[in-house]
Tab-separated table of C-alpha atoms in Angstrom:
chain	number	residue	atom	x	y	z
A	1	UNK	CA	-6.269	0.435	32.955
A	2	UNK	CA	-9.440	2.487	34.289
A	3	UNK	CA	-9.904	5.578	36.010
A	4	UNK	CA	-10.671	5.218	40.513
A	5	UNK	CA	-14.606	4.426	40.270
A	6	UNK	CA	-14.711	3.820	36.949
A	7	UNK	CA	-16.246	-0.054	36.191
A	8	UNK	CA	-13.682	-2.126	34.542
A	9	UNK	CA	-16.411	-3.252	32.318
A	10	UNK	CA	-16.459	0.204	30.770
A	11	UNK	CA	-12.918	-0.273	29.691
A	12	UNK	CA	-13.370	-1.504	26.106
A	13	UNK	CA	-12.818	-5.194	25.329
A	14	UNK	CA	-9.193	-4.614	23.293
A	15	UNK	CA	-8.140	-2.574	25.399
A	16	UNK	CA	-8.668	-4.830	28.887
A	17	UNK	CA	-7.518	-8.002	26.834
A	18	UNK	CA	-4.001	-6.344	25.696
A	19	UNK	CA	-1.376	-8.947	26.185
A	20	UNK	CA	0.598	-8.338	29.621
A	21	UNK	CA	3.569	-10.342	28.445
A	22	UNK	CA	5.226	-11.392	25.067
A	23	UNK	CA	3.589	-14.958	25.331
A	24	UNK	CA	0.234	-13.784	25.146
A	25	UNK	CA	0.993	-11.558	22.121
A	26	UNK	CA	-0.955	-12.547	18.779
A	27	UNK	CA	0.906	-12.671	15.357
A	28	UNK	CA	3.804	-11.435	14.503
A	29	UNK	CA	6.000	-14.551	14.380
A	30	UNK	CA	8.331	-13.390	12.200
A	31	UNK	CA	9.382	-11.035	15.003
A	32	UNK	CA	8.348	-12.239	17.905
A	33	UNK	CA	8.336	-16.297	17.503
A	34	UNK	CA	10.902	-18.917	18.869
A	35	UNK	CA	14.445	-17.246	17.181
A	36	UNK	CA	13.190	-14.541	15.911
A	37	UNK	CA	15.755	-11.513	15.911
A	38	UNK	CA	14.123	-9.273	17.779
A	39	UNK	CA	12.702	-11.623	19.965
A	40	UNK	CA	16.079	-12.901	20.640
A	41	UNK	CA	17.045	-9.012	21.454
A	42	UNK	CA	14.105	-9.003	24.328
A	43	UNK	CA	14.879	-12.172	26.035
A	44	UNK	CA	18.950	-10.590	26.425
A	45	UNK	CA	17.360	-7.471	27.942
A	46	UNK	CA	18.297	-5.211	24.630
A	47	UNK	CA	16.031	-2.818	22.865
A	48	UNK	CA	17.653	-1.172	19.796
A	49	UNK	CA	16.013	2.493	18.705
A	50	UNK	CA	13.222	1.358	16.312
A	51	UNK	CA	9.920	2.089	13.928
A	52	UNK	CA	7.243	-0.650	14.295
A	53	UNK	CA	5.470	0.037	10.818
A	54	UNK	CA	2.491	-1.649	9.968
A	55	UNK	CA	-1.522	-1.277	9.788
A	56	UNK	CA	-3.583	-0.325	13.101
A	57	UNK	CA	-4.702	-3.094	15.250
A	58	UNK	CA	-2.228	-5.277	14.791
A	59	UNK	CA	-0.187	-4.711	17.722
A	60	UNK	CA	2.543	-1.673	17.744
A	61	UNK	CA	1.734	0.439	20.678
A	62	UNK	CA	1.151	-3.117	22.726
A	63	UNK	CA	4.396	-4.321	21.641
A	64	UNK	CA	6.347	-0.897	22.699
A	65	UNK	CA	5.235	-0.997	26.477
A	66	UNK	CA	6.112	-4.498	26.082
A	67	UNK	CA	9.339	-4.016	25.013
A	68	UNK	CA	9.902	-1.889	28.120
A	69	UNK	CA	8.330	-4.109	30.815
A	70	UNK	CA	10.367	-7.019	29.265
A	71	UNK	CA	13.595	-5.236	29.394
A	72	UNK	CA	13.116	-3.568	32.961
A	73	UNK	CA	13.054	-0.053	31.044
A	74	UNK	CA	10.509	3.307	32.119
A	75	UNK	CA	8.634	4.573	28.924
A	76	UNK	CA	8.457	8.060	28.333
A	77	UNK	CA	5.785	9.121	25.586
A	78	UNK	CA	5.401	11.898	23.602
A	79	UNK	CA	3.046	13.271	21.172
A	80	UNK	CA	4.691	14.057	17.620
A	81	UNK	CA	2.284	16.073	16.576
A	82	UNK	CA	1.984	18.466	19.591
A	83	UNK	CA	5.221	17.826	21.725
A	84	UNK	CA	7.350	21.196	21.264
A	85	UNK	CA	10.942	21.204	20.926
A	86	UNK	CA	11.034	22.499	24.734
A	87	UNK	CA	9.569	19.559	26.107
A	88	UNK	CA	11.169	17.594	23.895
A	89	UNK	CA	14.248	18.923	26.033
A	90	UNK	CA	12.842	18.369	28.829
A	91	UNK	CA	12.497	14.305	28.063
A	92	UNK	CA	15.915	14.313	26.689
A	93	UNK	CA	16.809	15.816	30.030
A	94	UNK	CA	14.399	13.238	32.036
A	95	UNK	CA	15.902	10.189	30.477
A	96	UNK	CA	19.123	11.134	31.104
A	97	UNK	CA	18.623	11.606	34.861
A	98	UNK	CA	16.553	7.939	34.639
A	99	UNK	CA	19.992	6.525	32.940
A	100	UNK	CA	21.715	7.689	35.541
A	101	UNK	CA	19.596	6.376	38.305
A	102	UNK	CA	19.201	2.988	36.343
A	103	UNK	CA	22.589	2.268	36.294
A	104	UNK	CA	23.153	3.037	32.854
A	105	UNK	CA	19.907	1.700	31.735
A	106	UNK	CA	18.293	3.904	28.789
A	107	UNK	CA	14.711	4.803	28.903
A	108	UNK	CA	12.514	4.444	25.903
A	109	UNK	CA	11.236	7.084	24.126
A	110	UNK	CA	7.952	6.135	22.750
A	111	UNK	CA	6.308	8.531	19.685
A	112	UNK	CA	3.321	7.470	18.291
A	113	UNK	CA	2.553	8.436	14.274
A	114	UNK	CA	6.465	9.314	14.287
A	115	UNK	CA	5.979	10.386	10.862
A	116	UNK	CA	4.315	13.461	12.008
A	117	UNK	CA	8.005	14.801	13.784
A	118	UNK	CA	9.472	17.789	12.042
A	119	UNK	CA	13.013	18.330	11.651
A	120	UNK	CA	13.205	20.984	14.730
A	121	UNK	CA	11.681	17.762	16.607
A	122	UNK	CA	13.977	15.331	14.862
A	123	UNK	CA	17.237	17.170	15.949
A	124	UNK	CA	16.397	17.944	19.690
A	125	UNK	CA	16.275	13.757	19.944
A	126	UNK	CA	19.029	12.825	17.221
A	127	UNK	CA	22.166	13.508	19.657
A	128	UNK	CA	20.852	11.419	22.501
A	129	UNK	CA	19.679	8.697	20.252
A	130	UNK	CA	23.435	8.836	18.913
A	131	UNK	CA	24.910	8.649	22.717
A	132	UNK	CA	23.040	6.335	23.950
A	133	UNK	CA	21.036	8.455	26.104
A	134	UNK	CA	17.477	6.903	25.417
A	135	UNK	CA	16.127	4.613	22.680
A	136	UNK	CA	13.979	5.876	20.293
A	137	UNK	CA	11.059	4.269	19.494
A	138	UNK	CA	8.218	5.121	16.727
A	139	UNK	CA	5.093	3.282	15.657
A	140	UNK	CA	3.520	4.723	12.164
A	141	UNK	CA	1.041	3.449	9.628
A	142	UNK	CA	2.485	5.633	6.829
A	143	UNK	CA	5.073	4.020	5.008
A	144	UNK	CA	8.670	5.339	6.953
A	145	UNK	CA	11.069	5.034	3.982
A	146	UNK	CA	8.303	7.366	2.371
A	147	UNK	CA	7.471	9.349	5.481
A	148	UNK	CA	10.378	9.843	7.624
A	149	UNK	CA	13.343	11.941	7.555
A	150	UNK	CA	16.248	9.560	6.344
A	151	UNK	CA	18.507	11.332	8.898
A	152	UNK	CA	16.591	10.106	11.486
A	153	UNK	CA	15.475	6.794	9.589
A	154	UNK	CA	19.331	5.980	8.912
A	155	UNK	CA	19.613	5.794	13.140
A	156	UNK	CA	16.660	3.110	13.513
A	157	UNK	CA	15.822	-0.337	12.443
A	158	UNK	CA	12.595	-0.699	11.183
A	159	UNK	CA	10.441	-3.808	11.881
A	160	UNK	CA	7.443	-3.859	9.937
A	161	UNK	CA	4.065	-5.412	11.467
A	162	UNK	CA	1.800	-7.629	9.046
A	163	UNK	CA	-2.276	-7.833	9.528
A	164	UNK	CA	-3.073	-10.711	11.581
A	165	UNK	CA	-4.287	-13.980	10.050
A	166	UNK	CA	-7.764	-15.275	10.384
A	167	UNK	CA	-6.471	-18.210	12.595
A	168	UNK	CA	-4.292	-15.843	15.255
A	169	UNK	CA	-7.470	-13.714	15.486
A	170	UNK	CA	-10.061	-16.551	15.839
A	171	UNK	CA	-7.595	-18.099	18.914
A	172	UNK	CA	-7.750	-14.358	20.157
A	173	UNK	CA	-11.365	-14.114	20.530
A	174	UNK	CA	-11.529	-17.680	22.202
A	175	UNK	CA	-9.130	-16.493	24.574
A	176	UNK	CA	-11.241	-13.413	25.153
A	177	UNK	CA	-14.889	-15.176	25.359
A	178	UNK	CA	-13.289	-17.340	27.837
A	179	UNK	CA	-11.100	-14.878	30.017
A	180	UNK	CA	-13.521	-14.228	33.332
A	181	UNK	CA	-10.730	-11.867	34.637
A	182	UNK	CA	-9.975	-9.455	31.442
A	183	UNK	CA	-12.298	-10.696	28.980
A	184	UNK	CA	-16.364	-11.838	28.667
A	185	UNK	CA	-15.910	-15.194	30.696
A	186	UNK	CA	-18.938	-13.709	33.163
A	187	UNK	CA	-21.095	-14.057	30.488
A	188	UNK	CA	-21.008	-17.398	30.242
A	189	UNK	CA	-21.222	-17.322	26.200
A	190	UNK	CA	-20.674	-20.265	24.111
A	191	UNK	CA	-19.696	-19.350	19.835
A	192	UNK	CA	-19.387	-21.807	17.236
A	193	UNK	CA	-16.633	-21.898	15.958
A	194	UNK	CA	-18.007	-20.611	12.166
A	195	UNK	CA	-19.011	-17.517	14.569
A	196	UNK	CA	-15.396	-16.818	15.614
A	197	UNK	CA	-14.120	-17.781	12.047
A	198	UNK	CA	-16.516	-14.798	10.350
A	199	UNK	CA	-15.747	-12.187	12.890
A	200	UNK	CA	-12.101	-12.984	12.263
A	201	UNK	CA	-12.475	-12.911	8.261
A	202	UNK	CA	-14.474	-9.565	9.158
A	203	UNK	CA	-11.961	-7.988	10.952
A	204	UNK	CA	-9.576	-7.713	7.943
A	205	UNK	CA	-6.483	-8.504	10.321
A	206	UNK	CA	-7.295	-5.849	12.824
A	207	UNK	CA	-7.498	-7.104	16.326
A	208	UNK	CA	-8.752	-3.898	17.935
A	209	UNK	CA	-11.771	-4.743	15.414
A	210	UNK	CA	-12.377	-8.379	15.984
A	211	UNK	CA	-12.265	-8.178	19.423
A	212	UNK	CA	-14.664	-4.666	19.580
A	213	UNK	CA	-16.899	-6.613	16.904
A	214	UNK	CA	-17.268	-9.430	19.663
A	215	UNK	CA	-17.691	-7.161	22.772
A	216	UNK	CA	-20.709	-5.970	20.511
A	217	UNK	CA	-22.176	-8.951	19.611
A	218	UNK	CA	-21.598	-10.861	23.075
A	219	UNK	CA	-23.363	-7.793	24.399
A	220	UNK	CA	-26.390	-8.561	22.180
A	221	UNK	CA	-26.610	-12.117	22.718
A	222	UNK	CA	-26.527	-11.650	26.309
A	223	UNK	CA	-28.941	-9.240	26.876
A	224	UNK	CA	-31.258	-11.308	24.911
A	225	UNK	CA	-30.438	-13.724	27.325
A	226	UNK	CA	-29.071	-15.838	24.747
A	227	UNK	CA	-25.566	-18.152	25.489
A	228	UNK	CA	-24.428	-19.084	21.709
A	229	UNK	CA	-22.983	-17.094	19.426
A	230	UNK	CA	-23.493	-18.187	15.871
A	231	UNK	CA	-22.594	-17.522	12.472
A	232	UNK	CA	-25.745	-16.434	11.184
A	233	UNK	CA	-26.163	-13.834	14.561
A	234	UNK	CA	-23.008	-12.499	13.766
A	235	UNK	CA	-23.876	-12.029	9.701
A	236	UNK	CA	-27.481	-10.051	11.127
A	237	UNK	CA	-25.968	-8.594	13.813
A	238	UNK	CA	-22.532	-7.262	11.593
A	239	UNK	CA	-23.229	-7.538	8.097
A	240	UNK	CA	-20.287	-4.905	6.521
A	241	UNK	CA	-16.496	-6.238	6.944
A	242	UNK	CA	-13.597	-3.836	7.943
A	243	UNK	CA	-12.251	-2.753	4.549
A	244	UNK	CA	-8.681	-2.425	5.749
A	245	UNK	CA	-8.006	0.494	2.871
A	246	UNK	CA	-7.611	4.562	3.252
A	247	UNK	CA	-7.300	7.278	0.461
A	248	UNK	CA	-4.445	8.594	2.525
A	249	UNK	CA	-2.255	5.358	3.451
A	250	UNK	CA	-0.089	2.995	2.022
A	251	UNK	CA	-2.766	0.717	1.215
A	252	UNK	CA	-3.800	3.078	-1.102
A	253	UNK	CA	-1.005	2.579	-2.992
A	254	UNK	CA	-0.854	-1.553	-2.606
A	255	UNK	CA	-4.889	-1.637	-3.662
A	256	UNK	CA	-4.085	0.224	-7.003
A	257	UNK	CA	-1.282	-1.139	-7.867
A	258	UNK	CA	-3.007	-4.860	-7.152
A	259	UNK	CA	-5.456	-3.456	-9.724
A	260	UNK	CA	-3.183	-2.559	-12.200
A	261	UNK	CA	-0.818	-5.633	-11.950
A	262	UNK	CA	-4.011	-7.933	-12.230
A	263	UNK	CA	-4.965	-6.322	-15.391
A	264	UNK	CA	-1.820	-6.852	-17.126
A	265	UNK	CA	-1.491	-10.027	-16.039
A	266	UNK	CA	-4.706	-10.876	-17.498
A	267	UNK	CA	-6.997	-12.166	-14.675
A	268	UNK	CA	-10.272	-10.326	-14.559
A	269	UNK	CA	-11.592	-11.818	-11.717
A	270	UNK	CA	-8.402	-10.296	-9.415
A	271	UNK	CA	-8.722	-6.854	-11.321
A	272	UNK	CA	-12.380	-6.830	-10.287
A	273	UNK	CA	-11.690	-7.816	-6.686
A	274	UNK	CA	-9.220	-4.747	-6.153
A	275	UNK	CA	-11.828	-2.663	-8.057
A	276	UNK	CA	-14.149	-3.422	-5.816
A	277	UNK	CA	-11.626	-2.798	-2.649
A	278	UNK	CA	-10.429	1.099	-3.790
A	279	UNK	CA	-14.653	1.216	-4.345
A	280	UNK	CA	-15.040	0.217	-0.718
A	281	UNK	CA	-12.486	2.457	0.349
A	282	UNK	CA	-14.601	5.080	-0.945
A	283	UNK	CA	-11.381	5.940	-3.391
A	284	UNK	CA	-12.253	9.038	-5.840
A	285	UNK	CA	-13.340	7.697	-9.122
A	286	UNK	CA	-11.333	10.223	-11.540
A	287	UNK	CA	-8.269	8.630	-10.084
A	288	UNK	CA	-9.219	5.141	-10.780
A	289	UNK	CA	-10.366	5.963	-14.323
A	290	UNK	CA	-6.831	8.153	-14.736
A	291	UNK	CA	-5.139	4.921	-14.043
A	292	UNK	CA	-7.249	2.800	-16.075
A	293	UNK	CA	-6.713	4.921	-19.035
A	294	UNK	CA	-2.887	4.736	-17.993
A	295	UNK	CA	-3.098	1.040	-18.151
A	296	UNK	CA	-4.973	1.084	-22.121
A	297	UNK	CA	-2.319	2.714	-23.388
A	298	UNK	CA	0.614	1.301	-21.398
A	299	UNK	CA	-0.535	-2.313	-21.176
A	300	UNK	CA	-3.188	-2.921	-23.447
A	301	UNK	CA	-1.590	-0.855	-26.180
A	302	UNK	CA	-1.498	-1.577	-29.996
A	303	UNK	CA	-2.840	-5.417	-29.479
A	304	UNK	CA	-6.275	-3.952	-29.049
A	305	UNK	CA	-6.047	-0.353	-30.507
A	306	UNK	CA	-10.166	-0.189	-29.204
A	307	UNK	CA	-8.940	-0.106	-25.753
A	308	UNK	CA	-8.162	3.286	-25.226
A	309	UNK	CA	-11.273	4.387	-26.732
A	310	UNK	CA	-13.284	1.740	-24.787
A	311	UNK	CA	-11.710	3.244	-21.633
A	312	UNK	CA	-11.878	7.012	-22.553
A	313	UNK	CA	-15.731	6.224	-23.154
A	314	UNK	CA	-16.541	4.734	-20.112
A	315	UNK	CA	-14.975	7.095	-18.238
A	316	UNK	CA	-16.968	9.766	-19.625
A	317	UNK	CA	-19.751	7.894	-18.893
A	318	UNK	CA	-18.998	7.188	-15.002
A	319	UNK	CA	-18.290	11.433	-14.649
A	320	UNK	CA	-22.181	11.357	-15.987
A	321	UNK	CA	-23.085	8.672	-14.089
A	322	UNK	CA	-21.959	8.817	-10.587
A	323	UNK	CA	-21.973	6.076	-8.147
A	324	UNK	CA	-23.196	3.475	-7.513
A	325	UNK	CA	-24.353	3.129	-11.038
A	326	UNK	CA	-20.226	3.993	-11.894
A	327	UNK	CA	-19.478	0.729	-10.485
A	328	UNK	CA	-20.828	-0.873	-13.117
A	329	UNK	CA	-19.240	1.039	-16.134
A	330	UNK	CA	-16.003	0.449	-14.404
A	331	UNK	CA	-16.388	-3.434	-14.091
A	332	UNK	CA	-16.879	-3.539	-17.798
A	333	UNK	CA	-13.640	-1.757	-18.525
A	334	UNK	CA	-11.901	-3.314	-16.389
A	335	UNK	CA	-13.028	-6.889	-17.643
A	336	UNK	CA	-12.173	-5.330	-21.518
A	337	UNK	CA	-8.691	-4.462	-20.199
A	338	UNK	CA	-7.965	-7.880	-18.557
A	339	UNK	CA	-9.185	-9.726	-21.202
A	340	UNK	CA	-7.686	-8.172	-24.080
A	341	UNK	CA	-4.224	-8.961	-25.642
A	342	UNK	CA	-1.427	-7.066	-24.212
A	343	UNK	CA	1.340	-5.236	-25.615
A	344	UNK	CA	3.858	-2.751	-23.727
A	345	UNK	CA	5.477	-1.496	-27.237
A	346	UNK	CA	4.257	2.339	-27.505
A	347	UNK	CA	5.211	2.464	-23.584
A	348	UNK	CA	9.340	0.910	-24.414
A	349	UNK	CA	9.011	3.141	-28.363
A	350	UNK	CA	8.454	6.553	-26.257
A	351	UNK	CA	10.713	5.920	-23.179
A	352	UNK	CA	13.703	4.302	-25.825
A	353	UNK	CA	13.193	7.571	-27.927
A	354	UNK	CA	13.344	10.021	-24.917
A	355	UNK	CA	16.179	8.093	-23.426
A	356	UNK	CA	17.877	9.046	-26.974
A	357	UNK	CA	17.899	12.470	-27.068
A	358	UNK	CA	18.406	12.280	-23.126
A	359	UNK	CA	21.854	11.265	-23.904
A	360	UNK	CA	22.460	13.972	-26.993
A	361	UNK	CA	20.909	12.387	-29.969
A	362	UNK	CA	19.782	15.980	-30.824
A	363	UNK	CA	18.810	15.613	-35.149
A	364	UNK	CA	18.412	18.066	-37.433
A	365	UNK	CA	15.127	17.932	-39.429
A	366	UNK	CA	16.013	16.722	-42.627
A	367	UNK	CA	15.822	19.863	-45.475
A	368	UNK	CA	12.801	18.471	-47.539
A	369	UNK	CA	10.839	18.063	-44.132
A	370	UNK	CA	10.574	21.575	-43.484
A	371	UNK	CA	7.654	24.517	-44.464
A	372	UNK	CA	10.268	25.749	-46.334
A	373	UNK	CA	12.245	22.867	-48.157
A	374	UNK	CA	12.031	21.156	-51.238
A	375	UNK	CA	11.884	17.087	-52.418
A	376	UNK	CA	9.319	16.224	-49.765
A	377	UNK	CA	7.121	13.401	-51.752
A	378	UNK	CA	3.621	13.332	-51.230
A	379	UNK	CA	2.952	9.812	-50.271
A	380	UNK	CA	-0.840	9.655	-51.222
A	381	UNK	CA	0.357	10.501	-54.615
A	382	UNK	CA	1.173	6.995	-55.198
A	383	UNK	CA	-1.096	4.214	-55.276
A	384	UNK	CA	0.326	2.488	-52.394
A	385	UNK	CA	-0.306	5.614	-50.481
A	386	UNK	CA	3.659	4.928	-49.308
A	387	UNK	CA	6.902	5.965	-51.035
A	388	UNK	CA	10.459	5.237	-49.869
A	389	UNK	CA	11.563	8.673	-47.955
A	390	UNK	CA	14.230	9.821	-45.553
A	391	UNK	CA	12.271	10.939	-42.313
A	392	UNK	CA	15.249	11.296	-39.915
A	393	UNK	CA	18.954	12.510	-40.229
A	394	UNK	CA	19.679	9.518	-39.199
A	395	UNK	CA	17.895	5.882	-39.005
A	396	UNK	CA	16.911	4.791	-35.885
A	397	UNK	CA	15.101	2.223	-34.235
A	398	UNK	CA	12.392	2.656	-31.511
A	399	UNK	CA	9.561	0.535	-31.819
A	400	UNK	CA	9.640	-2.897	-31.731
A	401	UNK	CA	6.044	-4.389	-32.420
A	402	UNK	CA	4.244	-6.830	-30.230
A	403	UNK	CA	2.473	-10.083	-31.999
A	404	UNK	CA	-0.634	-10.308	-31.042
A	405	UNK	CA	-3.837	-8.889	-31.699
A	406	UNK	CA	-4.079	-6.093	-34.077
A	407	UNK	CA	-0.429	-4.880	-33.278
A	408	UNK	CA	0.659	-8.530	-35.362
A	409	UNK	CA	-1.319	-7.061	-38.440
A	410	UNK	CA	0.400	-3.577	-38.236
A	411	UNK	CA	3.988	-5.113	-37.609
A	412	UNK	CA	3.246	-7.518	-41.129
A	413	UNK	CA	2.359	-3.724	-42.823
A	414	UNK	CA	5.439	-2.254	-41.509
A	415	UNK	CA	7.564	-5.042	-42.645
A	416	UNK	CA	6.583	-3.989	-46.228
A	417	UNK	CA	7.655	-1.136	-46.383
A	418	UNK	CA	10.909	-0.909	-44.378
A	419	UNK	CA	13.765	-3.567	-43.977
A	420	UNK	CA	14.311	-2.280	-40.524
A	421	UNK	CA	10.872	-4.303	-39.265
A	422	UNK	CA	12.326	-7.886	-41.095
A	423	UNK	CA	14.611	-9.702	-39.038
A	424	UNK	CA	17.954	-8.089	-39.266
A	425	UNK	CA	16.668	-5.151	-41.413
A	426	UNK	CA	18.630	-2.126	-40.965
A	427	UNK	CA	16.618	0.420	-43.003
């Protein structure tokens, strides 16, 4: 755990507190609990070659040496990003001399970030994965059926880690305040339980965070010569949560998408939220307002024609403003966009149309359409500003409008004018 001479109390807190067995492991009950499958794998002494996906702190590279010291196996690691396909050899030829010697017991192979292998990497391990020779096993935060080769992907199971929930990390960090052997027992340190509850919310599922968050604060209290730990030291002494959210991750993805599903589903104050969270996340603002403008068109639509230009406007104004001041602008278009009436019609007209000539619906433009035909009518000729015209080869149907809002008031104008918009129209 520490380096000869080196105090144990300068090993950090998560790192001395990391469980030593299954029982003391924290979350994860969907894969770990009483039944669960690959709990049930562990206890019969089997590991199968593997990717642990999932957020950091949370418990991957824990639960691989875990898996080995359950199962009786040696751990071999390797580095993904650096490990060359010579020393990749070289384990390949290391685990097979440790089968061997095991009586037929396979070593584990354990990459960290296995999303970084190439494929020079990927096929100087494939063959003894196949045989049997060792078992694979990756941790990643990067999404795998995104990120990884599906020739290696196709010869793992993946298991997929969730964040931790406030009350797993609040009984984690009364375990640790109390643990005189691994954790901060010696300092005698009493916490309400409020205290333990906002470090936990803090932490945004990250136990590597909670329990660092404590060490810190512990530390404070004690040399203060303090013994309780309450809510409102923690809120002085930590005021800024973990925002569990990078540009480059999958959260990335799940925060915008949040957005985006909250506006069209009309609920402002969710929309806001996730606003806020890609904000947090320090997220570039052109791609927000490229998906906001997305979202005017696509899900706002023709109920609320203002919309678009709402949106286009305020984006303009957050590439003048900047932030923080941008985070204002953007709250009001958001709020617009949830609020308004939805309709999804121009978004089905354009993809039925293109889906059309996909399939060989190729027309001809019809003679008195072209610069150089004759019988085109000029429709502002008449006093209706509308005349009955041919304007495709042949009739087709593409938009279907939506009833509310504006879009209702346009679909009543269309219906005058062409049978095709009445119920059972054709033309």
């Amino acid at each position: 755990m520490s380096s000869p001479g080196t105090s144990r109390w300068e090993v950090p807190l998560a790192e001395r507190m990391r469980p030593k067995t299954l029982d003391e492991f924290t979350g994860q009950g969907h894969l770990l609990g009483s039944g669960a499958p690959l709990r049930k794998l562990l206890d019969a002494g089997r590991t199968p070659s593997c990717i642990l996906y999932g957020p950091p702190g949370v418990g991957k590279t824990t639960l691989v040496r875990l898996m080995a010291s359950e199962t009786g196996r040696d751990i071999l690691e390797i580095n993904a990003v650096s490990a060359k396909v010579s020393e990749l050899r070289d384990l390949v030829a290391e685990a097979s001399n440790l089968k061997a010697m095991r009586a037929g017991h396979a070593a584990i192979a354990f990459v960290d970030e296995i999303y970084h292998f190439n494929k020079s990497q990927q096929n100087a391990l494939l063959p003894s994965v196949e045989k049997g020779d060792l078992i694979l096993v990756g941790t990643t935060t990067e999404n795998p059926w995104f990120e990884i080769n599906k020739t290696l992907l196709s010869r793992m199971v993946v298991f997929q880690l969730s964040p931790l929930s406030e009350d797993d990390l609040a009984a984690l960090l009364k375990r640790a305040l109390a643990d005189r052997e691994r954790g901060l027992g010696n300092l005698e340190i009493e916490a309400e339980e409020k205290a333990l509850r906002r470090i936990a919310a803090m932490a945004g599922g990250d136990a590597r965070q909670a329990l660092t968050r404590l060490e810190f604060i512990a530390a404070s209290v004690g040399a203060r010569g303090g013994a309780l730990l309450t809510e409102e030291g923690v809120l002085s002494a930590l005021p800024l949560a973990a925002v569990r959210f990078d540009k480059a991750s999958e959260d990335h993805f799940a925060v915008v998408s949040a957005l985006i599903k909250s506006i069209r589903g009309s609920d402002p104050d969710a929309a806001l939220y996730w606003l806020a969270r890609l904000l947090a996340g320090g997220e570039n603002l052109r791609f927000i307002c490229r998906r906001l403008l997305i979202s005017a068109a696509e899900d706002v639509g023709l109920a609320d024609p203002n919309a678009l230009p709402v949106t286009a406007a305020a984006v303009q104004a957050v590439e003048m403003t900047g932030m923080p001041e941008a985070r204002i602008i953007l709250a009001e278009a958001v709020i617009y966009l949830a609020a308004a009436p939805k309709s999804n019609s121009a978004y089905l007209a354009v993809d039925s149309a293109s889906k059309a000539i996909e399939k060989g619906d190729l027309q001809e433009v019809p003679f008195h359409l072209r610069p150089d035909g004759s019988g085109y009518i000029y429709p502002h000729d008449d006093p209706r500003h509308w005349v009955p015209q041919q304007y495709m080869d042949r009739q087709r149907r593409f938009y279907f409008p939506g009833t509310l809002g504006m879009e209702g008031e346009m679909a009543s104008r269309l219906r005058k004018f062409w049978r095709r918009f009445s119920e059972g129209g054709d033309s």
